[in-house]
């Protein structure tokens, strides 16, 4: 095989690998909310609904799915925000959906987001003074 042909096939193979990579993650927005968290739209006044890590969220309309989102777990990371340096680089968290954002006891910092993270969850991936971030999330 000539060097030109080898270079052609190598380039084609590399391009194929790059273009065939698929991500299963979605992109959305997140705000945060503070206590009180009970009662929740998923489990009422049951205090054991919250993971011991306190990394949980309320689902926005886009992922609520008529309550089917309750108990779902997502990997979430901050990808950008209006204010530079808001996201904590290379930081991902796993959260559990325990509430419905539209009926949460505590109001979100910004309405209409994909999910509303607990204060601890939000502060784990972004500057806690922010009110809105862009996220990448994937159900696990």
PDB file of C-alpha atoms in Angstrom:
ATOM      1  CA  UNK A   1       0.000   0.000   0.000  1.00  0.00           C
ATOM      2  CA  UNK A   2       1.412   3.381  -0.960  1.00  0.00           C
ATOM      3  CA  UNK A   3       1.955   6.093   1.686  1.00  0.00           C
ATOM      4  CA  UNK A   4      -0.729   8.236   0.025  1.00  0.00           C
ATOM      5  CA  UNK A   5      -3.284   5.433   0.178  1.00  0.00           C
ATOM      6  CA  UNK A   6      -2.350   4.638   3.779  1.00  0.00           C
ATOM      7  CA  UNK A   7      -2.722   8.310   4.703  1.00  0.00           C
ATOM      8  CA  UNK A   8      -6.125   8.421   2.965  1.00  0.00           C
ATOM      9  CA  UNK A   9      -7.421   5.339   4.821  1.00  0.00           C
ATOM     10  CA  UNK A  10      -6.021   6.550   8.145  1.00  0.00           C
ATOM     11  CA  UNK A  11      -7.682   9.929   7.721  1.00  0.00           C
ATOM     12  CA  UNK A  12     -10.971   8.326   6.708  1.00  0.00           C
ATOM     13  CA  UNK A  13     -10.873   5.951   9.683  1.00  0.00           C
ATOM     14  CA  UNK A  14     -10.156   8.793  12.123  1.00  0.00           C
ATOM     15  CA  UNK A  15     -12.976  10.885  10.647  1.00  0.00           C
ATOM     16  CA  UNK A  16     -15.331   7.903  10.908  1.00  0.00           C
ATOM     17  CA  UNK A  17     -14.477   7.408  14.594  1.00  0.00           C
ATOM     18  CA  UNK A  18     -14.990  11.088  15.396  1.00  0.00           C
ATOM     19  CA  UNK A  19     -18.312  11.353  13.562  1.00  0.00           C
ATOM     20  CA  UNK A  20     -19.715   8.091  14.888  1.00  0.00           C
ATOM     21  CA  UNK A  21     -19.351   9.112  18.548  1.00  0.00           C
ATOM     22  CA  UNK A  22     -22.817   9.715  19.962  1.00  0.00           C
ATOM     23  CA  UNK A  23     -23.673  11.280  23.271  1.00  0.00           C
ATOM     24  CA  UNK A  24     -26.803  10.199  25.087  1.00  0.00           C
ATOM     25  CA  UNK A  25     -26.904  13.360  27.169  1.00  0.00           C
ATOM     26  CA  UNK A  26     -29.446  16.144  26.818  1.00  0.00           C
ATOM     27  CA  UNK A  27     -28.925  19.858  27.333  1.00  0.00           C
ATOM     28  CA  UNK A  28     -31.210  22.044  29.414  1.00  0.00           C
ATOM     29  CA  UNK A  29     -31.323  24.661  32.140  1.00  0.00           C
ATOM     30  CA  UNK A  30     -31.300  24.502  35.901  1.00  0.00           C
ATOM     31  CA  UNK A  31     -32.120  26.796  38.747  1.00  0.00           C
ATOM     32  CA  UNK A  32     -31.935  26.065  42.480  1.00  0.00           C
ATOM     33  CA  UNK A  33     -34.298  25.929  45.410  1.00  0.00           C
ATOM     34  CA  UNK A  34     -33.927  26.060  49.185  1.00  0.00           C
ATOM     35  CA  UNK A  35     -35.724  24.403  52.116  1.00  0.00           C
ATOM     36  CA  UNK A  36     -38.407  23.623  52.986  1.00  0.00           C
ATOM     37  CA  UNK A  37     -38.523  20.695  50.578  1.00  0.00           C
ATOM     38  CA  UNK A  38     -41.510  18.906  52.155  1.00  0.00           C
ATOM     39  CA  UNK A  39     -44.081  17.976  51.119  1.00  0.00           C
ATOM     40  CA  UNK A  40     -42.769  16.969  47.716  1.00  0.00           C
ATOM     41  CA  UNK A  41     -44.700  16.184  44.561  1.00  0.00           C
ATOM     42  CA  UNK A  42     -43.336  12.639  44.467  1.00  0.00           C
ATOM     43  CA  UNK A  43     -43.354  11.302  48.003  1.00  0.00           C
ATOM     44  CA  UNK A  44     -45.336  13.767  50.126  1.00  0.00           C
ATOM     45  CA  UNK A  45     -43.961  14.215  53.653  1.00  0.00           C
ATOM     46  CA  UNK A  46     -41.708  11.137  53.572  1.00  0.00           C
ATOM     47  CA  UNK A  47     -38.316  12.390  54.806  1.00  0.00           C
ATOM     48  CA  UNK A  48     -36.534   9.216  53.650  1.00  0.00           C
ATOM     49  CA  UNK A  49     -37.100  10.214  50.006  1.00  0.00           C
ATOM     50  CA  UNK A  50     -33.991  12.367  50.041  1.00  0.00           C
ATOM     51  CA  UNK A  51     -30.634  10.742  49.266  1.00  0.00           C
ATOM     52  CA  UNK A  52     -28.110  11.015  52.101  1.00  0.00           C
ATOM     53  CA  UNK A  53     -25.917  13.127  49.821  1.00  0.00           C
ATOM     54  CA  UNK A  54     -28.705  15.769  49.582  1.00  0.00           C
ATOM     55  CA  UNK A  55     -28.178  15.767  45.810  1.00  0.00           C
ATOM     56  CA  UNK A  56     -31.745  15.897  44.521  1.00  0.00           C
ATOM     57  CA  UNK A  57     -33.957  17.945  42.243  1.00  0.00           C
ATOM     58  CA  UNK A  58     -37.454  18.899  41.214  1.00  0.00           C
ATOM     59  CA  UNK A  59     -38.353  18.026  37.628  1.00  0.00           C
ATOM     60  CA  UNK A  60     -39.446  20.766  35.260  1.00  0.00           C
ATOM     61  CA  UNK A  61     -42.245  20.251  32.748  1.00  0.00           C
ATOM     62  CA  UNK A  62     -39.828  18.961  30.105  1.00  0.00           C
ATOM     63  CA  UNK A  63     -38.867  15.861  32.109  1.00  0.00           C
ATOM     64  CA  UNK A  64     -41.773  15.503  34.586  1.00  0.00           C
ATOM     65  CA  UNK A  65     -43.642  13.004  32.381  1.00  0.00           C
ATOM     66  CA  UNK A  66     -46.859  13.085  34.479  1.00  0.00           C
ATOM     67  CA  UNK A  67     -44.955  11.971  37.574  1.00  0.00           C
ATOM     68  CA  UNK A  68     -42.994   9.148  35.926  1.00  0.00           C
ATOM     69  CA  UNK A  69     -39.826  11.164  36.634  1.00  0.00           C
ATOM     70  CA  UNK A  70     -40.144  10.495  40.380  1.00  0.00           C
ATOM     71  CA  UNK A  71     -37.158   8.486  41.547  1.00  0.00           C
ATOM     72  CA  UNK A  72     -35.247   8.829  38.282  1.00  0.00           C
ATOM     73  CA  UNK A  73     -31.556   9.520  38.654  1.00  0.00           C
ATOM     74  CA  UNK A  74     -29.539  11.786  36.402  1.00  0.00           C
ATOM     75  CA  UNK A  75     -25.896  12.651  35.952  1.00  0.00           C
ATOM     76  CA  UNK A  76     -25.762  16.443  35.758  1.00  0.00           C
ATOM     77  CA  UNK A  77     -22.985  18.885  34.981  1.00  0.00           C
ATOM     78  CA  UNK A  78     -22.890  22.649  34.494  1.00  0.00           C
ATOM     79  CA  UNK A  79     -21.783  23.553  30.973  1.00  0.00           C
ATOM     80  CA  UNK A  80     -22.230  27.342  30.925  1.00  0.00           C
ATOM     81  CA  UNK A  81     -23.894  30.339  32.487  1.00  0.00           C
ATOM     82  CA  UNK A  82     -24.428  33.993  31.723  1.00  0.00           C
ATOM     83  CA  UNK A  83     -21.738  34.970  34.230  1.00  0.00           C
ATOM     84  CA  UNK A  84     -18.259  33.674  33.290  1.00  0.00           C
ATOM     85  CA  UNK A  85     -16.583  31.179  35.644  1.00  0.00           C
ATOM     86  CA  UNK A  86     -19.896  30.127  37.215  1.00  0.00           C
ATOM     87  CA  UNK A  87     -19.489  26.412  36.457  1.00  0.00           C
ATOM     88  CA  UNK A  88     -17.151  24.236  38.483  1.00  0.00           C
ATOM     89  CA  UNK A  89     -15.000  22.617  35.763  1.00  0.00           C
ATOM     90  CA  UNK A  90     -15.130  18.837  35.279  1.00  0.00           C
ATOM     91  CA  UNK A  91     -17.650  18.382  38.096  1.00  0.00           C
ATOM     92  CA  UNK A  92     -20.611  16.023  37.619  1.00  0.00           C
ATOM     93  CA  UNK A  93     -23.144  14.903  40.206  1.00  0.00           C
ATOM     94  CA  UNK A  94     -25.811  12.221  40.367  1.00  0.00           C
ATOM     95  CA  UNK A  95     -29.186  13.528  41.501  1.00  0.00           C
ATOM     96  CA  UNK A  96     -32.559  11.944  42.266  1.00  0.00           C
ATOM     97  CA  UNK A  97     -35.871  13.501  41.195  1.00  0.00           C
ATOM     98  CA  UNK A  98     -38.068  13.935  44.275  1.00  0.00           C
ATOM     99  CA  UNK A  99     -40.419  16.765  43.325  1.00  0.00           C
ATOM    100  CA  UNK A 100     -42.281  18.590  40.574  1.00  0.00           C
ATOM    101  CA  UNK A 101     -40.942  22.118  40.056  1.00  0.00           C
ATOM    102  CA  UNK A 102     -44.362  23.614  39.256  1.00  0.00           C
ATOM    103  CA  UNK A 103     -45.780  22.581  42.635  1.00  0.00           C
ATOM    104  CA  UNK A 104     -42.666  22.697  44.854  1.00  0.00           C
ATOM    105  CA  UNK A 105     -43.156  24.270  48.276  1.00  0.00           C
ATOM    106  CA  UNK A 106     -40.125  26.525  47.786  1.00  0.00           C
ATOM    107  CA  UNK A 107     -39.952  28.682  44.662  1.00  0.00           C
ATOM    108  CA  UNK A 108     -37.060  28.126  42.235  1.00  0.00           C
ATOM    109  CA  UNK A 109     -34.475  30.849  41.706  1.00  0.00           C
ATOM    110  CA  UNK A 110     -35.663  30.960  38.064  1.00  0.00           C
ATOM    111  CA  UNK A 111     -38.941  29.519  36.790  1.00  0.00           C
ATOM    112  CA  UNK A 112     -39.367  27.332  33.722  1.00  0.00           C
ATOM    113  CA  UNK A 113     -36.114  25.366  33.882  1.00  0.00           C
ATOM    114  CA  UNK A 114     -35.551  21.731  32.955  1.00  0.00           C
ATOM    115  CA  UNK A 115     -34.797  20.885  36.571  1.00  0.00           C
ATOM    116  CA  UNK A 116     -34.493  22.692  39.876  1.00  0.00           C
ATOM    117  CA  UNK A 117     -31.551  21.457  41.934  1.00  0.00           C
ATOM    118  CA  UNK A 118     -31.408  21.451  45.724  1.00  0.00           C
ATOM    119  CA  UNK A 119     -29.067  24.102  47.139  1.00  0.00           C
ATOM    120  CA  UNK A 120     -26.408  21.445  47.849  1.00  0.00           C
ATOM    121  CA  UNK A 121     -26.664  19.922  44.362  1.00  0.00           C
ATOM    122  CA  UNK A 122     -26.516  23.312  42.647  1.00  0.00           C
ATOM    123  CA  UNK A 123     -23.524  24.429  44.735  1.00  0.00           C
ATOM    124  CA  UNK A 124     -21.704  21.201  43.864  1.00  0.00           C
ATOM    125  CA  UNK A 125     -21.525  22.070  40.153  1.00  0.00           C
ATOM    126  CA  UNK A 126     -21.807  25.873  40.050  1.00  0.00           C
ATOM    127  CA  UNK A 127     -21.207  29.031  42.007  1.00  0.00           C
ATOM    128  CA  UNK A 128     -24.078  29.070  44.505  1.00  0.00           C
ATOM    129  CA  UNK A 129     -24.696  32.791  43.962  1.00  0.00           C
ATOM    130  CA  UNK A 130     -25.880  32.055  40.397  1.00  0.00           C
ATOM    131  CA  UNK A 131     -29.607  31.686  39.744  1.00  0.00           C
ATOM    132  CA  UNK A 132     -29.564  29.961  36.341  1.00  0.00           C
ATOM    133  CA  UNK A 133     -27.127  27.617  34.599  1.00  0.00           C
ATOM    134  CA  UNK A 134     -27.058  25.561  31.417  1.00  0.00           C
ATOM    135  CA  UNK A 135     -26.653  21.864  32.116  1.00  0.00           C
ATOM    136  CA  UNK A 136     -25.935  18.608  30.397  1.00  0.00           C
ATOM    137  CA  UNK A 137     -27.880  15.719  31.933  1.00  0.00           C
ATOM    138  CA  UNK A 138     -28.259  12.018  31.314  1.00  0.00           C
ATOM    139  CA  UNK A 139     -30.565   9.519  32.963  1.00  0.00           C
ATOM    140  CA  UNK A 140     -28.715   6.671  34.679  1.00  0.00           C
TER     141      UNK A 140
END
